[in-house]
GROMACS .gro file of C-alpha atoms in nm:
model
  222
    1UNK     CA    1   0.019  -0.031   0.012
    2UNK     CA    2   0.156   0.367  -0.132
    3UNK     CA    3   0.222   0.555   0.225
    4UNK     CA    4   0.117   0.916   0.092
    5UNK     CA    5   0.358   1.242   0.242
    6UNK     CA    6   0.082   1.532   0.359
    7UNK     CA    7   0.232   1.872   0.322
    8UNK     CA    8  -0.033   2.097   0.469
    9UNK     CA    9  -0.213   2.363   0.315
   10UNK     CA   10  -0.345   2.752   0.349
   11UNK     CA   11  -0.464   3.039   0.233
   12UNK     CA   12  -0.512   3.375   0.331
   13UNK     CA   13  -0.737   3.603   0.147
   14UNK     CA   14  -0.843   4.020   0.110
   15UNK     CA   15  -1.026   4.226   0.045
   16UNK     CA   16  -0.954   4.490  -0.305
   17UNK     CA   17  -0.923   4.852  -0.286
   18UNK     CA   18  -1.241   5.025  -0.157
   19UNK     CA   19  -1.266   5.217  -0.547
   20UNK     CA   20  -1.210   4.854  -0.747
   21UNK     CA   21  -1.520   4.667  -0.550
   22UNK     CA   22  -1.717   4.888  -0.614
   23UNK     CA   23  -1.671   4.950  -0.945
   24UNK     CA   24  -1.718   4.528  -0.971
   25UNK     CA   25  -2.014   4.550  -0.762
   26UNK     CA   26  -2.328   4.530  -0.911
   27UNK     CA   27  -2.517   4.872  -0.916
   28UNK     CA   28  -2.734   4.961  -0.582
   29UNK     CA   29  -3.099   5.007  -0.734
   30UNK     CA   30  -3.291   5.336  -0.534
   31UNK     CA   31  -3.633   5.155  -0.629
   32UNK     CA   32  -3.538   4.839  -0.387
   33UNK     CA   33  -3.575   5.128  -0.095
   34UNK     CA   34  -3.962   5.161   0.007
   35UNK     CA   35  -4.012   5.477   0.141
   36UNK     CA   36  -4.381   5.520   0.128
   37UNK     CA   37  -4.520   5.837   0.250
   38UNK     CA   38  -4.197   5.974   0.381
   39UNK     CA   39  -4.144   6.320   0.298
   40UNK     CA   40  -3.846   6.348   0.062
   41UNK     CA   41  -3.586   6.465   0.285
   42UNK     CA   42  -3.663   6.130   0.495
   43UNK     CA   43  -3.704   5.923   0.200
   44UNK     CA   44  -3.348   6.109   0.080
   45UNK     CA   45  -3.199   5.927   0.407
   46UNK     CA   46  -3.343   5.624   0.362
   47UNK     CA   47  -3.224   5.558   0.031
   48UNK     CA   48  -2.863   5.677   0.097
   49UNK     CA   49  -2.819   5.427   0.458
   50UNK     CA   50  -3.006   5.173   0.212
   51UNK     CA   51  -2.683   5.277  -0.086
   52UNK     CA   52  -2.433   5.231   0.244
   53UNK     CA   53  -2.563   4.956   0.380
   54UNK     CA   54  -2.512   4.712   0.014
   55UNK     CA   55  -2.168   4.891   0.017
   56UNK     CA   56  -2.009   4.750   0.347
   57UNK     CA   57  -2.270   4.402   0.322
   58UNK     CA   58  -1.976   4.367   0.015
   59UNK     CA   59  -1.703   4.503   0.137
   60UNK     CA   60  -1.713   4.291   0.463
   61UNK     CA   61  -1.737   3.974   0.319
   62UNK     CA   62  -1.492   4.049   0.016
   63UNK     CA   63  -1.193   3.827   0.150
   64UNK     CA   64  -1.465   3.556   0.153
   65UNK     CA   65  -1.572   3.627  -0.220
   66UNK     CA   66  -1.303   3.580  -0.512
   67UNK     CA   67  -1.447   3.870  -0.767
   68UNK     CA   68  -1.439   4.131  -0.482
   69UNK     CA   69  -1.088   3.985  -0.271
   70UNK     CA   70  -0.747   3.871  -0.345
   71UNK     CA   71  -0.511   3.584  -0.204
   72UNK     CA   72  -0.253   3.766  -0.002
   73UNK     CA   73  -0.050   3.420   0.138
   74UNK     CA   74  -0.030   3.122   0.100
   75UNK     CA   75   0.178   2.851   0.327
   76UNK     CA   76   0.298   2.490   0.266
   77UNK     CA   77   0.412   2.275   0.548
   78UNK     CA   78   0.581   1.907   0.463
   79UNK     CA   79   0.634   1.651   0.741
   80UNK     CA   80   0.962   1.714   0.771
   81UNK     CA   81   0.872   2.058   0.936
   82UNK     CA   82   1.043   2.243   0.600
   83UNK     CA   83   0.756   2.553   0.555
   84UNK     CA   84   0.729   2.785   0.274
   85UNK     CA   85   0.526   3.081   0.306
   86UNK     CA   86   0.421   3.265  -0.072
   87UNK     CA   87   0.304   3.636  -0.026
   88UNK     CA   88   0.347   3.990  -0.251
   89UNK     CA   89   0.215   3.965  -0.569
   90UNK     CA   90  -0.056   3.796  -0.620
   91UNK     CA   91   0.024   3.653  -0.927
   92UNK     CA   92   0.310   3.570  -0.840
   93UNK     CA   93   0.204   3.351  -0.530
   94UNK     CA   94  -0.056   3.179  -0.717
   95UNK     CA   95   0.149   3.124  -1.041
   96UNK     CA   96   0.463   3.004  -0.750
   97UNK     CA   97   0.162   2.748  -0.556
   98UNK     CA   98   0.004   2.547  -0.878
   99UNK     CA   99   0.374   2.539  -1.008
  100UNK     CA  100   0.495   2.349  -0.631
  101UNK     CA  101   0.133   2.176  -0.626
  102UNK     CA  102   0.202   2.023  -0.973
  103UNK     CA  103   0.560   1.915  -0.909
  104UNK     CA  104   0.463   1.759  -0.602
  105UNK     CA  105   0.136   1.577  -0.785
  106UNK     CA  106   0.309   1.429  -1.038
  107UNK     CA  107   0.557   1.258  -0.833
  108UNK     CA  108   0.303   1.012  -0.754
  109UNK     CA  109   0.378   0.978  -0.288
  110UNK     CA  110   0.202   1.345  -0.199
  111UNK     CA  111  -0.093   1.424  -0.130
  112UNK     CA  112  -0.196   1.822  -0.022
  113UNK     CA  113  -0.405   1.884   0.369
  114UNK     CA  114  -0.622   2.134   0.399
  115UNK     CA  115  -0.931   2.205   0.571
  116UNK     CA  116  -1.231   2.333   0.400
  117UNK     CA  117  -1.007   2.359   0.083
  118UNK     CA  118  -1.249   2.208  -0.167
  119UNK     CA  119  -1.562   2.457  -0.071
  120UNK     CA  120  -1.302   2.758  -0.038
  121UNK     CA  121  -0.957   2.779  -0.040
  122UNK     CA  122  -0.879   2.568  -0.398
  123UNK     CA  123  -1.248   2.747  -0.609
  124UNK     CA  124  -1.074   3.085  -0.460
  125UNK     CA  125  -0.744   3.023  -0.663
  126UNK     CA  126  -0.918   2.883  -0.907
  127UNK     CA  127  -1.141   3.216  -0.953
  128UNK     CA  128  -0.879   3.413  -0.934
  129UNK     CA  129  -0.611   3.270  -1.154
  130UNK     CA  130  -0.871   3.279  -1.406
  131UNK     CA  131  -0.986   3.733  -1.347
  132UNK     CA  132  -0.557   3.727  -1.348
  133UNK     CA  133  -0.497   3.522  -1.647
  134UNK     CA  134  -0.281   3.252  -1.476
  135UNK     CA  135  -0.262   2.904  -1.596
  136UNK     CA  136  -0.417   2.578  -1.400
  137UNK     CA  137  -0.275   2.276  -1.448
  138UNK     CA  138  -0.477   2.065  -1.587
  139UNK     CA  139  -0.378   1.793  -1.326
  140UNK     CA  140  -0.494   1.997  -1.053
  141UNK     CA  141  -0.793   2.075  -1.242
  142UNK     CA  142  -1.173   1.999  -1.120
  143UNK     CA  143  -1.355   1.696  -1.278
  144UNK     CA  144  -1.725   1.848  -1.319
  145UNK     CA  145  -1.729   1.887  -0.958
  146UNK     CA  146  -1.491   1.685  -0.869
  147UNK     CA  147  -1.097   1.756  -0.740
  148UNK     CA  148  -0.839   1.550  -0.818
  149UNK     CA  149  -0.730   1.299  -0.510
  150UNK     CA  150  -0.456   1.451  -0.480
  151UNK     CA  151  -0.612   1.705  -0.198
  152UNK     CA  152  -0.768   1.574   0.091
  153UNK     CA  153  -1.010   1.825   0.264
  154UNK     CA  154  -0.994   1.752   0.671
  155UNK     CA  155  -1.322   1.910   0.703
  156UNK     CA  156  -1.504   1.734   0.405
  157UNK     CA  157  -1.408   1.387   0.634
  158UNK     CA  158  -1.553   1.551   0.914
  159UNK     CA  159  -1.851   1.608   0.738
  160UNK     CA  160  -1.902   1.220   0.698
  161UNK     CA  161  -2.138   1.208   0.352
  162UNK     CA  162  -2.353   1.456   0.530
  163UNK     CA  163  -2.274   1.822   0.359
  164UNK     CA  164  -2.486   2.048   0.611
  165UNK     CA  165  -2.249   1.875   0.918
  166UNK     CA  166  -1.991   2.155   0.943
  167UNK     CA  167  -1.646   2.233   1.220
  168UNK     CA  168  -1.423   2.454   1.272
  169UNK     CA  169  -1.008   2.385   1.272
  170UNK     CA  170  -1.012   2.500   1.647
  171UNK     CA  171  -1.291   2.313   1.744
  172UNK     CA  172  -1.211   1.958   1.573
  173UNK     CA  173  -0.856   1.995   1.717
  174UNK     CA  174  -0.975   2.092   2.053
  175UNK     CA  175  -1.211   1.791   2.072
  176UNK     CA  176  -0.956   1.571   1.915
  177UNK     CA  177  -0.720   1.697   2.213
  178UNK     CA  178  -0.472   1.882   2.013
  179UNK     CA  179  -0.368   2.237   2.018
  180UNK     CA  180  -0.665   2.469   1.817
  181UNK     CA  181  -0.578   2.800   1.634
  182UNK     CA  182  -0.370   3.152   1.768
  183UNK     CA  183  -0.604   3.366   1.649
  184UNK     CA  184  -0.847   3.510   1.378
  185UNK     CA  185  -0.823   3.467   1.047
  186UNK     CA  186  -1.069   3.756   0.943
  187UNK     CA  187  -0.816   3.983   1.083
  188UNK     CA  188  -0.537   3.862   0.844
  189UNK     CA  189  -0.540   4.142   0.627
  190UNK     CA  190  -0.497   4.415   0.914
  191UNK     CA  191  -0.229   4.246   1.074
  192UNK     CA  192  -0.079   4.159   0.778
  193UNK     CA  193  -0.110   4.507   0.677
  194UNK     CA  194   0.107   4.682   1.008
  195UNK     CA  195   0.277   4.373   1.096
  196UNK     CA  196   0.359   4.090   0.849
  197UNK     CA  197   0.617   3.919   1.005
  198UNK     CA  198   0.316   3.817   1.309
  199UNK     CA  199   0.047   3.779   1.054
  200UNK     CA  200   0.304   3.543   0.890
  201UNK     CA  201   0.325   3.347   1.214
  202UNK     CA  202  -0.061   3.289   1.209
  203UNK     CA  203  -0.057   3.148   0.845
  204UNK     CA  204   0.281   2.920   0.981
  205UNK     CA  205   0.030   2.863   1.297
  206UNK     CA  206  -0.258   2.782   1.063
  207UNK     CA  207  -0.049   2.515   0.880
  208UNK     CA  208   0.078   2.358   1.236
  209UNK     CA  209  -0.220   2.298   1.320
  210UNK     CA  210  -0.400   2.174   1.037
  211UNK     CA  211  -0.120   1.938   1.022
  212UNK     CA  212  -0.136   1.815   1.327
  213UNK     CA  213  -0.512   1.741   1.313
  214UNK     CA  214  -0.376   1.548   0.956
  215UNK     CA  215  -0.164   1.354   1.177
  216UNK     CA  216  -0.434   1.231   1.363
  217UNK     CA  217  -0.727   1.196   1.134
  218UNK     CA  218  -0.542   1.060   0.855
  219UNK     CA  219  -0.358   0.737   0.947
  220UNK     CA  220  -0.793   0.609   1.052
  221UNK     CA  221  -0.853   0.610   0.739
  222UNK     CA  222  -0.634   0.394   0.544
   0.00000   0.00000   0.00000
């Protein structure tokens, strides 16, 4: 039986500049705001508030949407402890990730392990690649709705076939008696812009946590 080397991987994302997001976002429809018998001043106030809420909702969730977000960093951690953190120019780091993953996939004895990677990390990388004009290796692309077996998703394993059963990486690890996460990825962009070293340390911890969970769970599924 083949013994695969696991490589934990994770991406960190953020939002595009506000002016870029607003140029892409669907236009606000004033006609959708019900003003009833309000006077002109109050009607305009209500429409303004609705417009601001419309844009704020898009900005708040930009890091989760490849239309409005970007990849800030990608991390990979090998079982031997060797880690690679890619950050900087988005096109360069995504292209480098695909190149490294392709080289590892062709070895035939390596698997990339992520957490919720089939639902988030990989689709985000795929979509950003399309938008940035980056080539996506055929071996790493999904076939219809299935990603290659080269990618293992620990969240998918937890679901056990019930796709409504979700769990966070931190909770999964703690429930399994393992150390949890060191922070919240929702603040990664702000942290990266103010303290890059601290932000990348957070990414490294996420990789270590993912690898620890993989080492405990995957041997149970020969």
